[in-house]
Structures are given as structure tokens and as C-alpha cells.
Short mmCIF file of C-alpha atoms in Angstrom, two decimals:
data_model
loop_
_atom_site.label_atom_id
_atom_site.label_comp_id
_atom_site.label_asym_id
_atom_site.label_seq_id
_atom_site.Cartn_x
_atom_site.Cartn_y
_atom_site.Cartn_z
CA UNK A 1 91.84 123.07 109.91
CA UNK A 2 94.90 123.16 107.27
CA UNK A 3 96.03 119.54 108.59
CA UNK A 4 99.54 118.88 107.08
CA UNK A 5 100.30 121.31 104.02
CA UNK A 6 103.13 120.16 101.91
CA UNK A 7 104.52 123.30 99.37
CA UNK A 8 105.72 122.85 96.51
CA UNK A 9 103.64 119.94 94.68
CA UNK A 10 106.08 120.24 91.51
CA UNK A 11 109.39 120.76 91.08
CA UNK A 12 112.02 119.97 88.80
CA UNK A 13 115.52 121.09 89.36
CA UNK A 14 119.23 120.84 88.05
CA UNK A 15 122.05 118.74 89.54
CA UNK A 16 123.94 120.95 92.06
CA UNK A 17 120.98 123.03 92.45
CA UNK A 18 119.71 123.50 96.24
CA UNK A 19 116.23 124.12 97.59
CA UNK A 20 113.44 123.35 100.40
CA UNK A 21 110.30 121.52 100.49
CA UNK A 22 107.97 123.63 103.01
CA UNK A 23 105.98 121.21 105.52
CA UNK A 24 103.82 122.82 108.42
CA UNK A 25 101.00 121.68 109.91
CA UNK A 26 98.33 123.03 112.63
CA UNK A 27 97.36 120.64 114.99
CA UNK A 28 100.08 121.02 117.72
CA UNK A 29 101.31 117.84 116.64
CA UNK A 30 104.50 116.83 118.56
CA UNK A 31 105.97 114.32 115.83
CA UNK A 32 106.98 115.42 112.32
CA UNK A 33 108.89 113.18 109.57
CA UNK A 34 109.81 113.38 106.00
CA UNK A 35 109.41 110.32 103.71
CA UNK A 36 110.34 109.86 100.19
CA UNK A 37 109.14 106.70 98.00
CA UNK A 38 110.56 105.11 94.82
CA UNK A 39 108.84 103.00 92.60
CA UNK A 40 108.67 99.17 94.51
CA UNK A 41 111.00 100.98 97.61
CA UNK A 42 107.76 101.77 100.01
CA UNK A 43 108.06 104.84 101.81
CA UNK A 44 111.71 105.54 103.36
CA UNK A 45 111.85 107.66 106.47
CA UNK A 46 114.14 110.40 105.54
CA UNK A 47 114.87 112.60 108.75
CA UNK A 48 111.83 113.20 112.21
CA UNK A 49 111.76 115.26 114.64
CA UNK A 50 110.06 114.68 118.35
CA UNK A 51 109.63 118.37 118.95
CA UNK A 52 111.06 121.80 118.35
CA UNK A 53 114.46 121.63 118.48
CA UNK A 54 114.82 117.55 118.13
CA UNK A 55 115.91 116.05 115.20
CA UNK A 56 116.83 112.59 114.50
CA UNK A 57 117.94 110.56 111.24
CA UNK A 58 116.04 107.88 109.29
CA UNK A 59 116.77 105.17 107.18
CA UNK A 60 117.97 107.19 103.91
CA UNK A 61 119.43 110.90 105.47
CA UNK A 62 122.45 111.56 102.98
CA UNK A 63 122.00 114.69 100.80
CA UNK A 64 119.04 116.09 103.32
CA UNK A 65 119.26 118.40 105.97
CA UNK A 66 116.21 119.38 108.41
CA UNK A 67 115.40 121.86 111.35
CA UNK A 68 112.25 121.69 113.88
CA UNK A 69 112.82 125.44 115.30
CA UNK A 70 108.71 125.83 115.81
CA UNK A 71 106.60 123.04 116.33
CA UNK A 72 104.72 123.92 113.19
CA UNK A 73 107.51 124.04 110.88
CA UNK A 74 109.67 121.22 109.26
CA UNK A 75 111.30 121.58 106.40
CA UNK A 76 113.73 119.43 104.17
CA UNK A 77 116.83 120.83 102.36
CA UNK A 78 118.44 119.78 99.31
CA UNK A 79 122.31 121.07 99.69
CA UNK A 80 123.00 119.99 96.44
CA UNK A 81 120.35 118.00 93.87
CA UNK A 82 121.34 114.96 93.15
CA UNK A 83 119.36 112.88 89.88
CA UNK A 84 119.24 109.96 92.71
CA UNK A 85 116.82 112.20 94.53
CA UNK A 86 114.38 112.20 91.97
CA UNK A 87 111.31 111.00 93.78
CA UNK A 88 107.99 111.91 95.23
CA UNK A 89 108.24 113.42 98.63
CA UNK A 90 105.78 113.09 102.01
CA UNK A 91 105.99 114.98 104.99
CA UNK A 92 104.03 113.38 107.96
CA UNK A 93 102.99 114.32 111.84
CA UNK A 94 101.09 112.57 114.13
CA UNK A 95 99.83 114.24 117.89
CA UNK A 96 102.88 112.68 119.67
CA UNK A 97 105.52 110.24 118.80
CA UNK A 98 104.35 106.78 119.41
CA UNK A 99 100.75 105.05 119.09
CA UNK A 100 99.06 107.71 116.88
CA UNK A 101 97.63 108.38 113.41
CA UNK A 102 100.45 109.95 111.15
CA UNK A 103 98.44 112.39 108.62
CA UNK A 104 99.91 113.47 105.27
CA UNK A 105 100.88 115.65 103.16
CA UNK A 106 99.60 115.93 99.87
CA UNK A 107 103.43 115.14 98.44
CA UNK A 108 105.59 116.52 96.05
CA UNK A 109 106.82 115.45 92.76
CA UNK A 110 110.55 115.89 92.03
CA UNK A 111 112.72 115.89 89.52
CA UNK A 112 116.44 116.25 89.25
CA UNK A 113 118.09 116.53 85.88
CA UNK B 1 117.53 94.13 105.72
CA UNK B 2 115.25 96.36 105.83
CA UNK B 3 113.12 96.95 109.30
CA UNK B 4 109.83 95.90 108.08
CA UNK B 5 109.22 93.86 105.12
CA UNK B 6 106.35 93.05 102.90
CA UNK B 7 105.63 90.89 99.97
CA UNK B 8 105.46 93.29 97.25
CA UNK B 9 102.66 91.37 95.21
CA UNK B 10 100.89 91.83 93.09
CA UNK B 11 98.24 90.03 94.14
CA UNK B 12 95.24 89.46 91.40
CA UNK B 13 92.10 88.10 92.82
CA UNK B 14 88.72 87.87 91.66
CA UNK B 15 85.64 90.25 92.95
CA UNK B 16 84.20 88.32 96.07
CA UNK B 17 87.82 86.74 96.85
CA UNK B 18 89.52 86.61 100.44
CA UNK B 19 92.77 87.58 100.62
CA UNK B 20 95.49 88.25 103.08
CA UNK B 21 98.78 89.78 103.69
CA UNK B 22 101.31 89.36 106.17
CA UNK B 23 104.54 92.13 107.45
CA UNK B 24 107.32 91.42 109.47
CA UNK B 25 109.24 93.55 111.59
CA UNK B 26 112.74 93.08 112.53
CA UNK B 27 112.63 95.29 115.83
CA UNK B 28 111.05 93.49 118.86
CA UNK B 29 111.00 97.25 121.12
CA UNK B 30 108.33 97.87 118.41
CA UNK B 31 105.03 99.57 120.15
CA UNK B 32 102.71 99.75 117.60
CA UNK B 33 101.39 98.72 114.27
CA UNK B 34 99.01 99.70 111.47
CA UNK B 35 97.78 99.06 107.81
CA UNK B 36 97.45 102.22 105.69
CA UNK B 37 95.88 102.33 102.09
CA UNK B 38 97.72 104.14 99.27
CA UNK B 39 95.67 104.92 95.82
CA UNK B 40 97.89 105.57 93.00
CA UNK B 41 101.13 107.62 94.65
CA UNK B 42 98.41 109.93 96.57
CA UNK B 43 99.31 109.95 100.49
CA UNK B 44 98.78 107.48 102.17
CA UNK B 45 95.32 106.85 104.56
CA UNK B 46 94.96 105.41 107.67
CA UNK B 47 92.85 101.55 107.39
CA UNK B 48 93.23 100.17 110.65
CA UNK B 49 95.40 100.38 113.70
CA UNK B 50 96.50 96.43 114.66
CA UNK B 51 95.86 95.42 118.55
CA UNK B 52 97.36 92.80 120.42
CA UNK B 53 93.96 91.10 120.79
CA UNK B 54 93.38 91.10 117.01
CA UNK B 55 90.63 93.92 115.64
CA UNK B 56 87.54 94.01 112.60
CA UNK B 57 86.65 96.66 110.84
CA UNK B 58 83.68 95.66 108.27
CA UNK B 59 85.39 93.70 106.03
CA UNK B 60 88.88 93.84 107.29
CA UNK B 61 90.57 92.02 110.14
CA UNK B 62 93.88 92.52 111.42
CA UNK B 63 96.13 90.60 113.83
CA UNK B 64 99.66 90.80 115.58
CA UNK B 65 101.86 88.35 116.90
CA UNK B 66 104.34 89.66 118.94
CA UNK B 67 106.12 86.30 118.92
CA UNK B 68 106.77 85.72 115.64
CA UNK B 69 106.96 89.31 114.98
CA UNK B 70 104.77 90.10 112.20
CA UNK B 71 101.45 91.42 111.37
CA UNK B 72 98.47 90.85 109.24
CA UNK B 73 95.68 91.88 107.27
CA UNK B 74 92.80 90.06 105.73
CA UNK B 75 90.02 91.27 103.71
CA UNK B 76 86.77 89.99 103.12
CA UNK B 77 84.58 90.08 100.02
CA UNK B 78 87.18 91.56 97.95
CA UNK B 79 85.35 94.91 95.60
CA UNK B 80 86.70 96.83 92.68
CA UNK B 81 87.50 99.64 95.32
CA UNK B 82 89.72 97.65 97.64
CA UNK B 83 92.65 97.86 94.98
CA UNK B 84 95.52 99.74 96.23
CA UNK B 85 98.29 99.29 97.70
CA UNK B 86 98.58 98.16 101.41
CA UNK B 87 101.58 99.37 103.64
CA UNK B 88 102.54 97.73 106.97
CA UNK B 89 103.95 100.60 109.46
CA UNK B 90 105.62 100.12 112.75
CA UNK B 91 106.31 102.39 115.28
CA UNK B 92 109.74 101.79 116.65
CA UNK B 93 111.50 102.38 119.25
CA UNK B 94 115.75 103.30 118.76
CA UNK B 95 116.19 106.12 121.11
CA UNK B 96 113.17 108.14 120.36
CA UNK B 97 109.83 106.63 118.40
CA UNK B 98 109.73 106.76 114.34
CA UNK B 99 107.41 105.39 112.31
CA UNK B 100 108.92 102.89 109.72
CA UNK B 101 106.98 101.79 106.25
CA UNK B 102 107.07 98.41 104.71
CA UNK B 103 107.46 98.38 100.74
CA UNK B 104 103.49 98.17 100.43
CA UNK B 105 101.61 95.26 98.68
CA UNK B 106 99.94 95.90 95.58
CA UNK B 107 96.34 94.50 95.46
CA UNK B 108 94.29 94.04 92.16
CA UNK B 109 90.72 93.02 92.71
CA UNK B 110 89.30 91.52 89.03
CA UNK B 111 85.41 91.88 88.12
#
């Protein structure tokens, strides 16, 4: 089993510039979230989904958009890089929504110049 | 305020020490409640899920009380391996279920 596999694990990128961190996982899981953390900030929730097709915002959602069209896939858009996105970057799923293990993503470093 | 909130430490204690940390969560619809373990910005790990009744693992002991609306962790016979940092996560209820992070306490266990 894959688990949760988190693409890219590096990535620096220009103001204004746009891209997507890749998140999919395996394991049928019904619950998928993105998380970033700052140094002394904890993890934040960004954006989750409850299924394909459900998508919900989290504590910190400005400047990120996400879709859930499988229930494999999940990823996170940057419209437009902001230097105040600079952060490391976990995607998360857990079997269904409430009173289960979430399991990880390896994360991914970013950097916005 | 944030949802759930931790004392961000650090706390220094010597090899052998007990030591405990509480987290308090804001939202009383909250369902569930766990400690994870985070090494050096690596993701985090699952320690212990937290039950009503209060639950051991070896060395580590965790309790809720739904009254006062926080959570807790103690660990026993502190070693060189148990430093990390401990997060407090809730799963909350707003709709649908999320799971929300407290700011993690930083543990430093001294030889």
C-alpha cells in the first residue's frame, strides 16, 4: 500500500506564480484535508473534503482552491503565490470523517519569493 | 481564538522526569480527541487516541474532561526519545467533521 503520497516535496516559486500540490491516497479513505504549519502556528486546516464532490473550508482558505472529483484525488491550488504562503504543506485522510486515524503525507516544502 | 489551544512550551525536563500537558478546545459538539507526535517538521504520527474513561499506553496516559473541555497527556519516565513535539487534535463537528490541530508543545527530555 502507497498510503497518502504527497508530490512535490520541494518547491520554490515566484510571487504571482500558480501551481498544485498533488495528494492521493489508496485506502478508500472517505476524509481528505490539507494542512499547512508555520513555525510556533501548529498545523492550520487549510480546505477538507468528506467525499468526492464535497468540499468544505478550514481555518486559513484565502489564496487556495481545492477539488475532490475522485475519492483518491485532492489537490491544492495556488491561484497566485503569495511570499505569505511560504510554508511546509500536509495533506491528510483518515477512513471516514469523524473518530479515525488521519495518516500523512510526507509534506512539502515551499517557498515563495 | 483559536479552536484548540496548547501551551507552546518548551518544556525541559530531566531523563526519568514526569511530565504533563494539557489542550483545550473551544467547541463542546467536539467527538473526538487524540495526541499525535511530530519529530522535527516530519508528519505527524498517531500516539494515542483519548477516551472518555481515560486510556494507558506504556508510559503514556491520557484523559478527557468533557466538562471543562480539555484534554491531557502525561508521560512517564521521560527518555531521550520522547522529545518532540506533542499536538492536541479534535475532531469537530460545524456542519460536517474536520479535524482541528492545537499549536503542538515542544518537549525536551535532558540526560
Amino acid at each position: 500500500n502507497a498510503g497518502v503520497t504527497q508530490t512535490p516535496k520541494f518547491q520554490v516559486l515566484k510571487t504571482g506564480q500558480s501551481m498544485t500540490l498533488q495528494c492521493a491516497q489508496d485506502m478508500n479513505h472517505e476524509y481528505m484535508s490539507w494542512y499547512r504549519q508555520d513555525p510556533g502556528m501548529g498545523l492550520r486546516l487549510i480546505h477538507y473534503s468528506v467525499g468526492a464532490g464535497i468540499t468544505d473550508q478550514g481555518e486559513v482558505p484565502n489564496g487556495y482552491n481545492v477539488s475532490r472529483s475522485t475519492t483518491e484525488d485532492f489537490p491544492l491550488r495556488l491561484l497566485s503565490a503569495a511570499p505569505s504562503q511560504t510554508s511546509v504543506y500536509f495533506c491528510a485522510s483518515s477512513y471516514r470523517q469523524n473518530n479515525e486515524k488521519l495518516f500523512f503525507g510526507s509534506g512539502t516544502q515551499l517557498s515563495v519569493l | 481564538r483559536k479552536e484548540v489551544e496548547q501551551d507552546p512550551g518548551p518544556f525541559n525536563v530531566p531523563e526519568g522526569a514526569t511530565v504533563a500537558f494539557n489542550c483545550t478546545y473551544s467547541n463542546s459538539a467536539s467527538q473526538s480527541f487524540f495526541w499525535y507526535r511530530q519529530d522535527c517538521r516530519k508528519e505527524p504520527k498517531l500516539l494515542m487516541s483519548v477516551y472518555s474513561s481515560g486510556n494507558e499506553d506504556g508510559r503514556f496516559t491520557a484523559q478527557l474532561n468533557r466538562a471543562s473541555q480539555y484534554i491531557s497527556l502525561l508521560i512517564r519516565d521521560s527518555k531521550l526519545s520522547d522529545s518532540a513535539t506533542y499536538l492536541c487534535v479534535v475532531n469537530t463537528f460545524s456542519g460536517t467533521y474536520k479535524y482541528i490541530f492545537g499549536t503542538g508543545t515542544r518537549l525536551k527530555v535532558l540526560a
